[in-house]
């Protein structure tokens, strides 16, 4: 008499994980899990593009019309939402003392608008609080 076995939920889950890792690589799985954890940690807020680098700000880097290379890296925050969003606060690494200049704070940003944050810390996590929720971004 042949014995029939049915896969358990755990076995099916492990099989699916193995297939995803085989097809897309471990980074796909890691990014998917990281994204899920982030969505559980806070409600999904408006979308932004957050970058860290040497971005030129004419008001700071072009005294008297003579532009100079920026001496400090800055966070560039760009709104990707179709609706205007009022930014209430931006924090870096969960520490208010990391933010030296908070450009987007207390402003309304429309689609494509850019603002800058000058941080004295090396940013790993950026949290943006708005009138429509909050979003957290992780930088490498």
PDB file of C-alpha atoms in Angstrom:
ATOM      1  CA  UNK A   1       0.000   0.000   0.000  1.00  0.00           C
ATOM      2  CA  UNK A   2       1.467   3.306  -1.078  1.00  0.00           C
ATOM      3  CA  UNK A   3       1.518   6.065   1.461  1.00  0.00           C
ATOM      4  CA  UNK A   4       0.378   9.498   0.270  1.00  0.00           C
ATOM      5  CA  UNK A   5       1.834  12.603   1.804  1.00  0.00           C
ATOM      6  CA  UNK A   6       0.518  16.098   1.398  1.00  0.00           C
ATOM      7  CA  UNK A   7       2.859  19.065   1.589  1.00  0.00           C
ATOM      8  CA  UNK A   8       2.469  21.181   4.678  1.00  0.00           C
ATOM      9  CA  UNK A   9       2.126  24.927   4.573  1.00  0.00           C
ATOM     10  CA  UNK A  10       5.682  25.247   5.849  1.00  0.00           C
ATOM     11  CA  UNK A  11       6.964  22.904   3.166  1.00  0.00           C
ATOM     12  CA  UNK A  12       5.106  24.821   0.465  1.00  0.00           C
ATOM     13  CA  UNK A  13       6.483  28.125   1.769  1.00  0.00           C
ATOM     14  CA  UNK A  14      10.043  26.801   1.783  1.00  0.00           C
ATOM     15  CA  UNK A  15       9.571  25.468  -1.744  1.00  0.00           C
ATOM     16  CA  UNK A  16       8.332  28.872  -2.919  1.00  0.00           C
ATOM     17  CA  UNK A  17      11.290  30.600  -1.231  1.00  0.00           C
ATOM     18  CA  UNK A  18      13.675  28.195  -2.962  1.00  0.00           C
ATOM     19  CA  UNK A  19      12.084  28.892  -6.348  1.00  0.00           C
ATOM     20  CA  UNK A  20      12.271  32.683  -5.840  1.00  0.00           C
ATOM     21  CA  UNK A  21      15.923  32.496  -4.777  1.00  0.00           C
ATOM     22  CA  UNK A  22      16.728  30.306  -7.782  1.00  0.00           C
ATOM     23  CA  UNK A  23      14.952  32.576 -10.259  1.00  0.00           C
ATOM     24  CA  UNK A  24      15.738  36.031  -8.900  1.00  0.00           C
ATOM     25  CA  UNK A  25      18.610  35.654  -6.435  1.00  0.00           C
ATOM     26  CA  UNK A  26      18.794  36.230  -2.714  1.00  0.00           C
ATOM     27  CA  UNK A  27      18.747  40.046  -3.048  1.00  0.00           C
ATOM     28  CA  UNK A  28      15.205  39.881  -4.478  1.00  0.00           C
ATOM     29  CA  UNK A  29      14.036  37.940  -1.448  1.00  0.00           C
ATOM     30  CA  UNK A  30      15.926  40.172   1.003  1.00  0.00           C
ATOM     31  CA  UNK A  31      14.527  43.357  -0.573  1.00  0.00           C
ATOM     32  CA  UNK A  32      11.006  41.930  -0.517  1.00  0.00           C
ATOM     33  CA  UNK A  33      11.238  41.020   3.155  1.00  0.00           C
ATOM     34  CA  UNK A  34      12.807  44.408   3.989  1.00  0.00           C
ATOM     35  CA  UNK A  35       9.952  46.161   2.159  1.00  0.00           C
ATOM     36  CA  UNK A  36       7.355  44.160   4.060  1.00  0.00           C
ATOM     37  CA  UNK A  37       8.974  44.929   7.403  1.00  0.00           C
ATOM     38  CA  UNK A  38       9.032  48.640   6.579  1.00  0.00           C
ATOM     39  CA  UNK A  39       5.344  48.688   5.660  1.00  0.00           C
ATOM     40  CA  UNK A  40       4.452  47.052   8.972  1.00  0.00           C
ATOM     41  CA  UNK A  41       6.578  49.535  10.924  1.00  0.00           C
ATOM     42  CA  UNK A  42       4.708  52.621   9.685  1.00  0.00           C
ATOM     43  CA  UNK A  43       1.796  53.390   7.374  1.00  0.00           C
ATOM     44  CA  UNK A  44       2.683  54.012   3.762  1.00  0.00           C
ATOM     45  CA  UNK A  45       2.960  57.751   3.296  1.00  0.00           C
ATOM     46  CA  UNK A  46       3.564  59.888   0.228  1.00  0.00           C
ATOM     47  CA  UNK A  47       6.358  58.869  -2.126  1.00  0.00           C
ATOM     48  CA  UNK A  48       9.672  60.707  -2.295  1.00  0.00           C
ATOM     49  CA  UNK A  49      13.001  60.173  -4.005  1.00  0.00           C
ATOM     50  CA  UNK A  50      15.795  60.528  -1.440  1.00  0.00           C
ATOM     51  CA  UNK A  51      19.456  60.732  -2.516  1.00  0.00           C
ATOM     52  CA  UNK A  52      22.680  61.594  -0.684  1.00  0.00           C
ATOM     53  CA  UNK A  53      25.566  63.291  -2.461  1.00  0.00           C
ATOM     54  CA  UNK A  54      27.255  66.512  -3.541  1.00  0.00           C
ATOM     55  CA  UNK A  55      24.306  68.500  -4.910  1.00  0.00           C
ATOM     56  CA  UNK A  56      24.829  72.147  -5.864  1.00  0.00           C
ATOM     57  CA  UNK A  57      22.497  74.696  -4.280  1.00  0.00           C
ATOM     58  CA  UNK A  58      22.991  78.045  -6.038  1.00  0.00           C
ATOM     59  CA  UNK A  59      22.017  80.096  -2.970  1.00  0.00           C
ATOM     60  CA  UNK A  60      24.784  78.386  -0.947  1.00  0.00           C
ATOM     61  CA  UNK A  61      27.382  77.428  -3.536  1.00  0.00           C
ATOM     62  CA  UNK A  62      27.370  80.469  -5.822  1.00  0.00           C
ATOM     63  CA  UNK A  63      28.268  83.514  -3.699  1.00  0.00           C
ATOM     64  CA  UNK A  64      28.351  86.569  -5.926  1.00  0.00           C
ATOM     65  CA  UNK A  65      27.455  84.430  -8.941  1.00  0.00           C
ATOM     66  CA  UNK A  66      30.715  82.410  -8.795  1.00  0.00           C
ATOM     67  CA  UNK A  67      29.770  78.789  -8.261  1.00  0.00           C
ATOM     68  CA  UNK A  68      32.019  76.508  -6.240  1.00  0.00           C
ATOM     69  CA  UNK A  69      31.948  72.758  -5.789  1.00  0.00           C
ATOM     70  CA  UNK A  70      29.827  71.880  -2.714  1.00  0.00           C
ATOM     71  CA  UNK A  71      31.995  71.114   0.298  1.00  0.00           C
ATOM     72  CA  UNK A  72      29.419  68.986   2.107  1.00  0.00           C
ATOM     73  CA  UNK A  73      27.131  66.190   1.034  1.00  0.00           C
ATOM     74  CA  UNK A  74      23.407  66.827   1.223  1.00  0.00           C
ATOM     75  CA  UNK A  75      20.209  64.852   1.212  1.00  0.00           C
ATOM     76  CA  UNK A  76      18.108  65.631  -1.827  1.00  0.00           C
ATOM     77  CA  UNK A  77      14.378  65.083  -1.211  1.00  0.00           C
ATOM     78  CA  UNK A  78      12.141  65.103  -4.291  1.00  0.00           C
ATOM     79  CA  UNK A  79       8.363  64.727  -4.170  1.00  0.00           C
ATOM     80  CA  UNK A  80       6.945  61.987  -6.421  1.00  0.00           C
ATOM     81  CA  UNK A  81       3.308  62.368  -5.343  1.00  0.00           C
ATOM     82  CA  UNK A  82       0.689  63.655  -7.780  1.00  0.00           C
ATOM     83  CA  UNK A  83      -1.025  65.618  -4.994  1.00  0.00           C
ATOM     84  CA  UNK A  84       0.651  68.435  -3.005  1.00  0.00           C
ATOM     85  CA  UNK A  85       2.022  67.256   0.348  1.00  0.00           C
ATOM     86  CA  UNK A  86       2.830  69.347   3.423  1.00  0.00           C
ATOM     87  CA  UNK A  87       6.118  68.191   4.961  1.00  0.00           C
ATOM     88  CA  UNK A  88       6.046  68.501   8.742  1.00  0.00           C
ATOM     89  CA  UNK A  89       9.491  67.151   9.617  1.00  0.00           C
ATOM     90  CA  UNK A  90      12.505  65.229   8.332  1.00  0.00           C
ATOM     91  CA  UNK A  91      14.729  63.254  10.702  1.00  0.00           C
ATOM     92  CA  UNK A  92      17.986  61.451   9.987  1.00  0.00           C
ATOM     93  CA  UNK A  93      18.903  58.227  11.815  1.00  0.00           C
ATOM     94  CA  UNK A  94      16.102  58.918  14.313  1.00  0.00           C
ATOM     95  CA  UNK A  95      18.136  61.767  15.860  1.00  0.00           C
ATOM     96  CA  UNK A  96      17.025  65.400  15.679  1.00  0.00           C
ATOM     97  CA  UNK A  97      20.622  66.540  16.335  1.00  0.00           C
ATOM     98  CA  UNK A  98      21.712  64.997  12.988  1.00  0.00           C
ATOM     99  CA  UNK A  99      19.840  67.633  10.965  1.00  0.00           C
ATOM    100  CA  UNK A 100      21.649  70.942  10.566  1.00  0.00           C
ATOM    101  CA  UNK A 101      19.404  72.514   7.887  1.00  0.00           C
ATOM    102  CA  UNK A 102      15.933  71.065   7.308  1.00  0.00           C
ATOM    103  CA  UNK A 103      14.888  72.501   3.945  1.00  0.00           C
ATOM    104  CA  UNK A 104      11.580  70.723   3.392  1.00  0.00           C
ATOM    105  CA  UNK A 105      10.288  71.195   6.966  1.00  0.00           C
ATOM    106  CA  UNK A 106       7.031  73.173   7.125  1.00  0.00           C
ATOM    107  CA  UNK A 107       6.752  73.475   3.345  1.00  0.00           C
ATOM    108  CA  UNK A 108       4.309  72.160   0.760  1.00  0.00           C
ATOM    109  CA  UNK A 109       5.880  70.130  -2.034  1.00  0.00           C
ATOM    110  CA  UNK A 110       4.287  69.461  -5.414  1.00  0.00           C
ATOM    111  CA  UNK A 111       5.238  66.750  -7.906  1.00  0.00           C
ATOM    112  CA  UNK A 112       8.917  67.113  -8.829  1.00  0.00           C
ATOM    113  CA  UNK A 113       9.725  69.760  -6.208  1.00  0.00           C
ATOM    114  CA  UNK A 114      13.186  69.361  -4.677  1.00  0.00           C
ATOM    115  CA  UNK A 115      14.419  70.410  -1.259  1.00  0.00           C
ATOM    116  CA  UNK A 116      17.646  69.723   0.621  1.00  0.00           C
ATOM    117  CA  UNK A 117      18.583  68.561   4.098  1.00  0.00           C
ATOM    118  CA  UNK A 118      22.067  69.211   5.438  1.00  0.00           C
ATOM    119  CA  UNK A 119      23.003  66.553   7.963  1.00  0.00           C
ATOM    120  CA  UNK A 120      26.009  66.332  10.246  1.00  0.00           C
ATOM    121  CA  UNK A 121      25.531  62.548  10.455  1.00  0.00           C
ATOM    122  CA  UNK A 122      26.104  59.959   7.762  1.00  0.00           C
ATOM    123  CA  UNK A 123      22.460  59.179   6.873  1.00  0.00           C
ATOM    124  CA  UNK A 124      21.342  55.564   7.044  1.00  0.00           C
ATOM    125  CA  UNK A 125      17.632  56.123   7.684  1.00  0.00           C
ATOM    126  CA  UNK A 126      15.560  59.157   6.666  1.00  0.00           C
ATOM    127  CA  UNK A 127      12.037  59.626   8.014  1.00  0.00           C
ATOM    128  CA  UNK A 128       9.726  62.145   6.353  1.00  0.00           C
ATOM    129  CA  UNK A 129       6.569  63.126   8.249  1.00  0.00           C
ATOM    130  CA  UNK A 130       3.788  64.758   6.219  1.00  0.00           C
ATOM    131  CA  UNK A 131       0.145  65.716   6.560  1.00  0.00           C
ATOM    132  CA  UNK A 132      -0.723  62.442   4.759  1.00  0.00           C
ATOM    133  CA  UNK A 133       1.401  60.007   6.751  1.00  0.00           C
ATOM    134  CA  UNK A 134       5.072  59.248   7.028  1.00  0.00           C
ATOM    135  CA  UNK A 135       7.655  57.455   4.915  1.00  0.00           C
ATOM    136  CA  UNK A 136      11.005  55.950   5.872  1.00  0.00           C
ATOM    137  CA  UNK A 137      13.902  55.492   3.470  1.00  0.00           C
ATOM    138  CA  UNK A 138      17.078  53.460   4.022  1.00  0.00           C
ATOM    139  CA  UNK A 139      20.342  54.552   2.398  1.00  0.00           C
ATOM    140  CA  UNK A 140      23.414  52.389   1.863  1.00  0.00           C
TER     141      UNK A 140
END
